[in-house]
Coordinates of C-alpha atoms and ligand atoms in Angstrom, one line a residue:
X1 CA -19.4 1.8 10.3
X2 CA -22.1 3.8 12.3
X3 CA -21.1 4.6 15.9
X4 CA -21.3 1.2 17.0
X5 CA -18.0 -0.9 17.3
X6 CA -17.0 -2.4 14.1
X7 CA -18.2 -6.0 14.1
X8 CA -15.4 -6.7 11.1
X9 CA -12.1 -5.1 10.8
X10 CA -10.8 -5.9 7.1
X11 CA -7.5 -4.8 6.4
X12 CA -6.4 -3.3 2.8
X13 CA -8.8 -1.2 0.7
X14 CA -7.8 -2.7 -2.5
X15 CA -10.7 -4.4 -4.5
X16 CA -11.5 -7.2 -2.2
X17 CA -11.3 -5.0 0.4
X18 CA -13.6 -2.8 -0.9
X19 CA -16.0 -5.4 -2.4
X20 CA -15.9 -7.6 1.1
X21 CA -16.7 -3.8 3.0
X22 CA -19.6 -3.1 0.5
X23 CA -21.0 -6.1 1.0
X24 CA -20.9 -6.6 4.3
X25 CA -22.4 -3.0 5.1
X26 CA -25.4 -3.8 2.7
X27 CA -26.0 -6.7 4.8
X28 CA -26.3 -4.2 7.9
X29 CA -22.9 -5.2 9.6
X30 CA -20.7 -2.6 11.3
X31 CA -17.3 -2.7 9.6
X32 CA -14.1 -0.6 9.6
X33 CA -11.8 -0.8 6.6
X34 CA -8.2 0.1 7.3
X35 CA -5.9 0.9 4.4
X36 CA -1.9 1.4 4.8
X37 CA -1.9 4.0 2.0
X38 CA -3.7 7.1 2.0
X39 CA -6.0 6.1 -0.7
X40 CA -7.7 3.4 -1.3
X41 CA -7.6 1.3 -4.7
X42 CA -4.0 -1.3 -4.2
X43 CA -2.3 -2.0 -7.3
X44 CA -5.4 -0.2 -9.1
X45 CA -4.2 3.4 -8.5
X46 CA -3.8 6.3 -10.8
X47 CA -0.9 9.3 -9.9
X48 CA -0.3 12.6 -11.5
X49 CA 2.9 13.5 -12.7
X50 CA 4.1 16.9 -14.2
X51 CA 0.8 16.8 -15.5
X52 CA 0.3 13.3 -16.7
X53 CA -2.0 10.6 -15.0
X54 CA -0.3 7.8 -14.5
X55 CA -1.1 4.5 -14.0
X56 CA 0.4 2.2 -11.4
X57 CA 1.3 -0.2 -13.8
X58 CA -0.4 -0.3 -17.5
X59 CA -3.5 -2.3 -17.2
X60 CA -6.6 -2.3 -19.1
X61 CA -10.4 -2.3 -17.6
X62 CA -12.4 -4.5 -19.1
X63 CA -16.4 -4.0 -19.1
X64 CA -16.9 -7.9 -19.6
X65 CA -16.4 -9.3 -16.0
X66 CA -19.6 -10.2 -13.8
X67 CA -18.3 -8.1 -10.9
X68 CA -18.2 -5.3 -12.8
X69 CA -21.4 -5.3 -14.4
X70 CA -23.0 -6.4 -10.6
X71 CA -20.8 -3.2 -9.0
X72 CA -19.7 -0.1 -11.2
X73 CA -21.4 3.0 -13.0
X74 CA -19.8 2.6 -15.9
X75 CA -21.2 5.6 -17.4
X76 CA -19.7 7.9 -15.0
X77 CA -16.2 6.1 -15.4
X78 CA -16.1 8.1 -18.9
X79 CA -14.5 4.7 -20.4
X80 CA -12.4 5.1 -23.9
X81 CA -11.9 1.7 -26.0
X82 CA -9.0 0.3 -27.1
X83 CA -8.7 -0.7 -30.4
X84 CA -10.3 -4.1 -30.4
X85 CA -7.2 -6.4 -31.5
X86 CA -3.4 -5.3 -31.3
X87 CA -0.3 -4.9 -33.9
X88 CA 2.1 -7.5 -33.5
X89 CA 5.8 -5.2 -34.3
X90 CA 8.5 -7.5 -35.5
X91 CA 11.4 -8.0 -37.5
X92 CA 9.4 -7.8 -40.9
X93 CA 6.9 -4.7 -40.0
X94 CA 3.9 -4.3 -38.5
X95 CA 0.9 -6.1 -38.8
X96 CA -2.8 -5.0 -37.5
X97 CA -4.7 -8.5 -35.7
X98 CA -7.9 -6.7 -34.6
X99 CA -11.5 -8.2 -34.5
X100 CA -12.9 -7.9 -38.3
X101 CA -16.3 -7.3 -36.9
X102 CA -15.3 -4.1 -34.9
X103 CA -12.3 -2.7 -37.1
X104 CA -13.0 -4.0 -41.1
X105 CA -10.9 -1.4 -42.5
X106 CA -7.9 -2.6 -40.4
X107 CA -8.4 -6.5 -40.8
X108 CA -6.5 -6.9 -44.2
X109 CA -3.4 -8.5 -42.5
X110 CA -5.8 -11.3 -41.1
X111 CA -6.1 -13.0 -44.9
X112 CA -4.8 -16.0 -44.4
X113 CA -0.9 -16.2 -44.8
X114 CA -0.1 -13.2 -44.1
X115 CA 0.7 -13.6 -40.5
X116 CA -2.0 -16.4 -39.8
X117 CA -2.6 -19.6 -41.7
X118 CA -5.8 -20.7 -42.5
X119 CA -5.9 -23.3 -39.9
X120 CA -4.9 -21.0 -37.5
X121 CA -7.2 -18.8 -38.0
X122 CA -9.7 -21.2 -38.0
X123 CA -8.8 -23.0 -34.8
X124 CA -8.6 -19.3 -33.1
X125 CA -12.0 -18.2 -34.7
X126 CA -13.6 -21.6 -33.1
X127 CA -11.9 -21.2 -30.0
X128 CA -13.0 -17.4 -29.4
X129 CA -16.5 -17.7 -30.5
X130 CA -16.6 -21.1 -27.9
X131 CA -15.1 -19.6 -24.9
X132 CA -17.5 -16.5 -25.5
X133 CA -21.1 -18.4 -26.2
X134 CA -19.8 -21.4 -22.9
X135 CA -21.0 -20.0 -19.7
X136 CA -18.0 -19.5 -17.1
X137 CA -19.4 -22.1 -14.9
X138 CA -18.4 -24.5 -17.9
X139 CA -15.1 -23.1 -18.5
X140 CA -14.2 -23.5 -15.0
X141 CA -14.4 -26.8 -14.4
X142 CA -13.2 -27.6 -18.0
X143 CA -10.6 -30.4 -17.9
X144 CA -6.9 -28.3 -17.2
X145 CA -3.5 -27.7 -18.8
X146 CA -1.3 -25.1 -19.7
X147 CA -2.5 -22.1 -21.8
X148 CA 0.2 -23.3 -24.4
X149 CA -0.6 -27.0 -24.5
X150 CA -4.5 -26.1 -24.6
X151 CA -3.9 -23.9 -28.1
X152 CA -2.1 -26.6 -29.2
X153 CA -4.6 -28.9 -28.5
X154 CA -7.4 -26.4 -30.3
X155 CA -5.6 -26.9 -33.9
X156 CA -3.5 -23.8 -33.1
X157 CA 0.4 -24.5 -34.6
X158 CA 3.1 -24.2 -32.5
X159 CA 4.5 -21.3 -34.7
X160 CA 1.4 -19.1 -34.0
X161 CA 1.6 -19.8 -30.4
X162 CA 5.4 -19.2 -30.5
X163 CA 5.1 -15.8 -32.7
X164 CA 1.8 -14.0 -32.2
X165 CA -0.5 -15.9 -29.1
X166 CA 2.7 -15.8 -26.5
X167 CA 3.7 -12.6 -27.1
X168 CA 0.4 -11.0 -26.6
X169 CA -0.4 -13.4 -24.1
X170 CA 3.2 -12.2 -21.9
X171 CA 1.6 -8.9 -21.2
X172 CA -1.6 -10.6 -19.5
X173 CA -0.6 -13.2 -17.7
X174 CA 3.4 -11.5 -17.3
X175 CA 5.1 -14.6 -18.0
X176 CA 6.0 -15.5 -21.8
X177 CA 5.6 -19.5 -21.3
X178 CA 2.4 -19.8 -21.4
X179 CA 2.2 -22.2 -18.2
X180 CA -1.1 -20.5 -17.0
X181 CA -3.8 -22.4 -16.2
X182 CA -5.8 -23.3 -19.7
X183 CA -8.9 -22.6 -17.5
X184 CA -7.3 -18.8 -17.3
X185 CA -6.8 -18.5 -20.7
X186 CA -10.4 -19.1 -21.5
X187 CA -11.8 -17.0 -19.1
X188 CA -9.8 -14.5 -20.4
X189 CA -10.5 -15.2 -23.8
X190 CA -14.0 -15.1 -23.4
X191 CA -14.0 -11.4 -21.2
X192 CA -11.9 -10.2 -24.2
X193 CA -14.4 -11.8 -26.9
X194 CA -17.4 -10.3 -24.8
X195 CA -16.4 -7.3 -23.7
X196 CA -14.4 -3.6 -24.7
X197 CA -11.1 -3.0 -22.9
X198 CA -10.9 0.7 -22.1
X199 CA -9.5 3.3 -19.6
X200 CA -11.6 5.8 -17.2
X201 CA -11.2 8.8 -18.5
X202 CA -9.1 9.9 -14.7
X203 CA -7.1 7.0 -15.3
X204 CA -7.3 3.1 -13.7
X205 CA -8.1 4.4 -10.0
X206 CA -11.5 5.8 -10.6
X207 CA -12.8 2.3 -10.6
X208 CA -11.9 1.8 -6.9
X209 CA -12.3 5.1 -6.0
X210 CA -16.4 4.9 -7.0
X211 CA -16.4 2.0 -5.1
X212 CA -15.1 3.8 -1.7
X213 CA -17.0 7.1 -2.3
X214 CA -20.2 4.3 -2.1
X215 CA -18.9 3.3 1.2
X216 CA -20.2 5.4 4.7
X217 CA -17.2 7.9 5.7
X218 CA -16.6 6.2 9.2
X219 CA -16.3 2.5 7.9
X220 CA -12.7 3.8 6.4
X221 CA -9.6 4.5 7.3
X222 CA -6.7 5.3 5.5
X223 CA -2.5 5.3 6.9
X224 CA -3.5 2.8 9.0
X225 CA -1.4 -0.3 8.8
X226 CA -1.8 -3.3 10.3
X227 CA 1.3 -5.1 12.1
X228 CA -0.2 -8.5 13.5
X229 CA -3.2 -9.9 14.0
X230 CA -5.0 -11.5 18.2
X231 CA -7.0 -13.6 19.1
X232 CA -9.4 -10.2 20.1
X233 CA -8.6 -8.4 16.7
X234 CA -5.5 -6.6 15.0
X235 CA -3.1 -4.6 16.2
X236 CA -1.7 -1.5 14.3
X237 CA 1.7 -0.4 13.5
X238 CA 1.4 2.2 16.6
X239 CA 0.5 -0.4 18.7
X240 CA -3.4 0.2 18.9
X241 CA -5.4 -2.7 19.5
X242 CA -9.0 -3.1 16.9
X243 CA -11.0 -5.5 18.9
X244 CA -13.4 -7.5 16.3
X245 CA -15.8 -9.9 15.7
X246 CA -14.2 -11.0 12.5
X247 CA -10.8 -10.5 10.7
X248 CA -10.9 -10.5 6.8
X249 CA -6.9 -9.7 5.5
X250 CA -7.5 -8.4 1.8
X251 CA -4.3 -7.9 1.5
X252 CA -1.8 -8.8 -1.7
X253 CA -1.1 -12.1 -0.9
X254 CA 2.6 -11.8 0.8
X255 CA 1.4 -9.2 2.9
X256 CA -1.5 -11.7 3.7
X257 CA 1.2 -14.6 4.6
X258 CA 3.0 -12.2 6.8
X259 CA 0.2 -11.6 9.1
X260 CA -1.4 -15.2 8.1
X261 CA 1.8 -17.3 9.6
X262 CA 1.4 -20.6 7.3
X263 CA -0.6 -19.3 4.9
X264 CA -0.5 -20.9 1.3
X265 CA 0.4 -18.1 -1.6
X266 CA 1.5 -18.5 -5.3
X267 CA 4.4 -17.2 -6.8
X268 CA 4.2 -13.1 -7.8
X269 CA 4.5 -12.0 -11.4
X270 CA 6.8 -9.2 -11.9
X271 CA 6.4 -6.3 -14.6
X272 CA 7.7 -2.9 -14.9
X273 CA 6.3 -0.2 -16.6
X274 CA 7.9 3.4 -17.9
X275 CA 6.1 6.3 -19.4
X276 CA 7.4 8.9 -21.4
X277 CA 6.7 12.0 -22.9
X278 CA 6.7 12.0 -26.5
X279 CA 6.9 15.2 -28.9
X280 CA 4.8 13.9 -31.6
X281 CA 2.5 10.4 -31.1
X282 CA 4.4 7.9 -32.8
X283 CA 1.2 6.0 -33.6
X284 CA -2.0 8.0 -33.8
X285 CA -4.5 5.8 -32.4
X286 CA -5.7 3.8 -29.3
X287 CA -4.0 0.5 -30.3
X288 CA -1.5 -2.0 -28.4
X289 CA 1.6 -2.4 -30.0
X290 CA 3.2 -6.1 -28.8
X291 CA 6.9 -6.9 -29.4
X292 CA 7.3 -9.9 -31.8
X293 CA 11.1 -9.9 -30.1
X294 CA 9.6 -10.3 -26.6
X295 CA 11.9 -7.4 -25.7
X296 CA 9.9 -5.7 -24.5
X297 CA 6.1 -6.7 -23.6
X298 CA 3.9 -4.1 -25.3
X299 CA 3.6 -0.4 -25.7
X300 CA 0.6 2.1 -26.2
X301 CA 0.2 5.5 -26.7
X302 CA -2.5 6.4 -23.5
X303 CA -3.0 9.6 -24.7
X304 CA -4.6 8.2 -28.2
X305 CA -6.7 6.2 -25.5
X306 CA -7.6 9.2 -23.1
X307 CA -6.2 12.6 -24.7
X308 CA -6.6 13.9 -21.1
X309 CA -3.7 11.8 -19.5
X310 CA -1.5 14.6 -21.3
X311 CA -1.4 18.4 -19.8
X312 CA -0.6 19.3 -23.2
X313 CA 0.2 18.0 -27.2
X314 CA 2.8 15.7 -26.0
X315 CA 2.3 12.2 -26.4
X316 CA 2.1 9.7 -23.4
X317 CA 3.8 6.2 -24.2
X318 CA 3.4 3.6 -21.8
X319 CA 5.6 0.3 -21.8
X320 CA 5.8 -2.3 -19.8
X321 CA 8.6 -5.6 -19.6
X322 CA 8.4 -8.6 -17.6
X323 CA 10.0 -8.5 -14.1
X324 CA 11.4 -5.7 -12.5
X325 CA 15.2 -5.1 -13.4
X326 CA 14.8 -3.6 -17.0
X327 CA 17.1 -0.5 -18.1
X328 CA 15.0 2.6 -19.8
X329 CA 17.1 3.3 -22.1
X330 CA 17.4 0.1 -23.8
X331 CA 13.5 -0.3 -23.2
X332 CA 13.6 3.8 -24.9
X333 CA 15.7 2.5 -27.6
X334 CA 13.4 -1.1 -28.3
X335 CA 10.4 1.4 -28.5
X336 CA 11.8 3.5 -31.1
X337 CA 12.6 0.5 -33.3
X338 CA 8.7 -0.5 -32.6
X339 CA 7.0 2.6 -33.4
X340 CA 9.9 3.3 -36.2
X341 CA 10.7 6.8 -34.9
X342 CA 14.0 8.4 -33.0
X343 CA 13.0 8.5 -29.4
X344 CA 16.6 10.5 -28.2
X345 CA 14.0 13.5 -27.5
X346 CA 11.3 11.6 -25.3
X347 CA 11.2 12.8 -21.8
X348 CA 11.3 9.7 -19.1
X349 CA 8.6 10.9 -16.7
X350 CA 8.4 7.7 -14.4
X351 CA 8.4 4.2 -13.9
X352 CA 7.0 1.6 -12.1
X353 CA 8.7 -1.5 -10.5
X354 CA 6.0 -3.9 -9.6
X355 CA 7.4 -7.1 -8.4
X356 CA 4.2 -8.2 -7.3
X357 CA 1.8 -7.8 -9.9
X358 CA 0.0 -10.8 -10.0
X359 CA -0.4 -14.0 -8.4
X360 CA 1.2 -16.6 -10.3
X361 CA -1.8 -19.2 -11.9
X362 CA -0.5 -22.2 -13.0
X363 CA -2.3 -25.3 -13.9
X364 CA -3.9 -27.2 -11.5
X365 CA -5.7 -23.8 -10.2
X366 CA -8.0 -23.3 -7.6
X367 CA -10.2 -20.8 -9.5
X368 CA -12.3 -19.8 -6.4
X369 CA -10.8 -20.6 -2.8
X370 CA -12.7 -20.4 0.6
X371 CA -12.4 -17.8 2.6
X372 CA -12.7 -18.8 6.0
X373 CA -9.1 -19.9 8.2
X374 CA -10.8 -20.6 11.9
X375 CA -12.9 -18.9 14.0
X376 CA -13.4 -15.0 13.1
X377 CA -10.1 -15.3 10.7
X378 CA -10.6 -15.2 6.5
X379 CA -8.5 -13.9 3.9
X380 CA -9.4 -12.6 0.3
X381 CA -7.4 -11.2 -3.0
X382 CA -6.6 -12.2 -6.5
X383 CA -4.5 -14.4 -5.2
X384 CA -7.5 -16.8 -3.5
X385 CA -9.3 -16.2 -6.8
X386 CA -8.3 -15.6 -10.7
X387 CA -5.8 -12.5 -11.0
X388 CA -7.7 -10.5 -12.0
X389 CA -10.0 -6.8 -11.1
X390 CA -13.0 -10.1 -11.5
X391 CA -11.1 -12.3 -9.2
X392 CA -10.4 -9.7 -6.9
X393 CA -14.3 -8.5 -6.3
X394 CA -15.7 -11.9 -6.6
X395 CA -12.9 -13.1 -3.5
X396 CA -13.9 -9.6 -1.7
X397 CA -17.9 -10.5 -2.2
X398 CA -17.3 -14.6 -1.3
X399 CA -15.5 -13.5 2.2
X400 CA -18.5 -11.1 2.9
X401 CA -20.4 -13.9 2.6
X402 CA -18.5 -16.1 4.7
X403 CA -18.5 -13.5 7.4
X404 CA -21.9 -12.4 7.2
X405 CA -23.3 -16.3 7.3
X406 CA -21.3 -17.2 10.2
X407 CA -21.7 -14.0 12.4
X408 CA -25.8 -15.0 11.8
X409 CA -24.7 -18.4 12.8
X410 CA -22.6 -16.4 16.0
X411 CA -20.3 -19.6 15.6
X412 CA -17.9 -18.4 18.2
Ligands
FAD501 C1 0.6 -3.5 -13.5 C2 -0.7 -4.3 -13.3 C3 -1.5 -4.6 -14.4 C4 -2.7 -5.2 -14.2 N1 -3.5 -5.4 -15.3 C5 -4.8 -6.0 -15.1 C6 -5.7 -6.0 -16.1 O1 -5.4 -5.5 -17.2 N2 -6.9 -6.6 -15.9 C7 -7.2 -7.2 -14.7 O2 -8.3 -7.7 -14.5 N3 -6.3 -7.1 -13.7 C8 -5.1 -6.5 -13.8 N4 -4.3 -6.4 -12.8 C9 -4.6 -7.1 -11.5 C10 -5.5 -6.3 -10.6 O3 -5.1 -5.0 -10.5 C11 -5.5 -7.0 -9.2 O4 -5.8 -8.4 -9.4 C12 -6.4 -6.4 -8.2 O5 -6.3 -5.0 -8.2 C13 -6.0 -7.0 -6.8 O6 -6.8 -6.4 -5.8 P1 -6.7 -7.0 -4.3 O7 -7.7 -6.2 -3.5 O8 -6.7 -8.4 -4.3 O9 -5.2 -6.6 -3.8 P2 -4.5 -5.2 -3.8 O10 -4.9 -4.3 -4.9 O11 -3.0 -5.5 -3.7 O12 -4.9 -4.5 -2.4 C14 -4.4 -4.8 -1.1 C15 -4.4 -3.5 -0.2 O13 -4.0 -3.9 1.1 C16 -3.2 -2.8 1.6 N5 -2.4 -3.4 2.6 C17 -1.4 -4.3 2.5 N6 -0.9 -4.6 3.7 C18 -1.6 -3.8 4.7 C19 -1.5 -3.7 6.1 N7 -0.7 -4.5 6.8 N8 -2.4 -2.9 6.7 C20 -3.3 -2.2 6.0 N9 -3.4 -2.3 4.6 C21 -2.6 -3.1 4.0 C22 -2.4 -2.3 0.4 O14 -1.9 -1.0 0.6 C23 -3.5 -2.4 -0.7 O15 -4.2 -1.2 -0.8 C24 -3.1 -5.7 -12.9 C25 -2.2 -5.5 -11.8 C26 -1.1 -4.8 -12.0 C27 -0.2 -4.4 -10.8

């Protein structure tokens, strides 16, 4: 904002926030970005602990999404790949499915029978090198089921879904059905075909942090929460008044029905995730271990990713389990039996109870929703778009848009 009035109050400096703010400022519109917390970033935030940076929440950046090419420096995020693929941990050992063409010394366990068959493997081959080479306009309005019925249907058998796709797939869409939108899963599909999944080297909340630091000082505003929303503007929780133009709630979406009264929002997805402090990595390198039990979703060693999340030679492990009631020291004990070490000597150092990870994306899903409620009203999020850091921008960037065009238009 410049001295003048802000034109548009947006409330919540989470991506769409920030994306909507950015946008809107670059179109020469006087905004003011309030933020409840003292930083900005939402559910993409990084904390230090003892030493350790911690994410809220494991979750993986990927450098494939549109947004992100359009928005970040991705040079100065310092990014550090994953290993391109995971090991599935189960009953009978461990097994390495990583991309052949990025890790060819690691793909022996994807001959066919070992954990694949060949048809599987050749139905997953075609549908990963289709959802990659389709642009996402296709993909979007592609006819729609559920992720599971949608492998089925592309030659992949019900076992492979069952023992290797849903598994994996739990810990991206946190639910272990599979009754995502198909239209999800290929979009997905294709970021992870396309693109690298890394980590900043400062951990997840350096990729909204660039995004405020690009921002003018006065068009933000942090512990400043907003209680309801006027006919004028918003009012904060002290009882100030913002008088506005505009209104754009960027908001998590329950937070947005609570100010929105009526407002339409999917289910949340629930995760939890611990980290410990390990003595000695239990798996030197940056790869994603997934539970073939489902007990547990996945587990990574971060500091094989980015050595710097550790002050020191411990290991950080992170793990995460669907919804938000799980016990550590079963989760410590599930770990051990993945990794195949004692874990009685790991130091808990935090975890994180996120009952409102994601918006829920079921089949039939509105992939991109408008923006605009009534006169100077709109709301943005994941949850009016994919759920997703892409969804999330490209929701922030539409309701800038809708703004911008009708403050031109002075509709009201
Ligand atoms: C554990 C976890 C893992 C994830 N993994 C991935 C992943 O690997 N890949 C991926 O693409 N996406 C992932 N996501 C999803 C991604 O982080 C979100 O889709 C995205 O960050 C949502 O951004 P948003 O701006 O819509 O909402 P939010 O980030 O929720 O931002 C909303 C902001 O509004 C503020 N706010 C709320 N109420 C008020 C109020 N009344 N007044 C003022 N401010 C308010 C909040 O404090 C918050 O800062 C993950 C999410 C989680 C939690």
């Amino acid at each position: 904002m410049s001295s003048r009035a802000p034109e548009v109050v947006i409330v919540g400096a989470g991506l769409a926030g920030l994306a909507c703010a950015l946008d809107l400022t670059a179109a020469g519109r006087a905004v003011l970005l309030v933020e409840a917390e003292e930083e900005a970033g939402g559910r993409m935030r990084t904390d230090v602990v003892r030493g350790f940076r911690l994410d809220r929440g494991f979750q993986v950046f990927n450098t494939a999404y549109p947004q992100v090419k359009r928005r970040l420096e991705l040079k100065s995020l310092r990014l550090r790949p994953f290993t391109s693929g995971f090991v599935l941990a189960g009953a009978d050992g461990s097994r390495y499915l990583v991309d052949p063409t990025r890790h060819p010394g690691r793909a022996g366990d994807l001959l066919p029978g070992r954990v694949l068959s060949v048809r599987d493997l050749v139905a997953l081959g075609l549908l990963g090198a289709r959802d990659a080479a389709l642009p996402a306009a296709v993909l979007k309005r592609a006819p729609e089921a559920s992720a599971a019925r949608a492998l089925r249907r592309a030659g992949v058998s019900q076992r492979a879904v069952d023992e290797v796709l849903a598994p994996f797939l739990a810990g991206v869409f946190l639910e272990d059905r599979l009754e995502t939108s198909s239209r999800m899963l290929h979009l997905v599909l294709r970021s992870m075909v396309r693109g690298t999944l890394c980590l900043p080297q400062d951990g997840i909340g350096a990729v909204p942090g660039q995004l405020a630091a690009l921002l003018p000082r006065q068009a933000l505003r942090f512990g400043v929460r907003v209680d309801r929303l006027t006919a004028q503007g918003a009012v904060l929780a002290d009882g100030t008044e913002l008088r506005a133009r505009a209104v754009v709630v960027a908001t998590g979406a329950a937070q947005a029905a609570r100010l929105l009264p009526g407002l339409e929002v999917p289910a949340a997805r629930g995760v939890t995730t611990f980290y410990h402090a390990a003595p000695v990595s239990p798996l030197r390198e940056p790869t994603l271990v997934v539970d073939a039990g489902r007990q547990v979703l996945n587990t990574v060693v971060l500091s094989e990713v980015v050595p710097g999340f550790s002050p020191d030679r411990r290991a950080l492990v992170s793990t995460s389990v669907l919804g938000t009631d799980a016990d550590e020291v079963r989760v410590r004990r599930r770990v051990g039996e993945l990794y195949g070490v004692d874990t009685a000597q790991w130091e808990p150092l935090a975890e994180y109870r996120i009952a409102e990870a994601l918006p829920a994306a079921p089949a039939p899903l509105a992939l991109s929703r408008g923006t605009r409620l009534s006169p100077g009203r709109y709301v943005c999020g994941d949850h009016r778009a994919t759920a997703s850091v892409q969804g999330a921008l490209a929701s922030g960037a539409r309701a800038a848009r809708e703004v911008a065009a009708d403050l031109a238009a002075s509709r009201w």
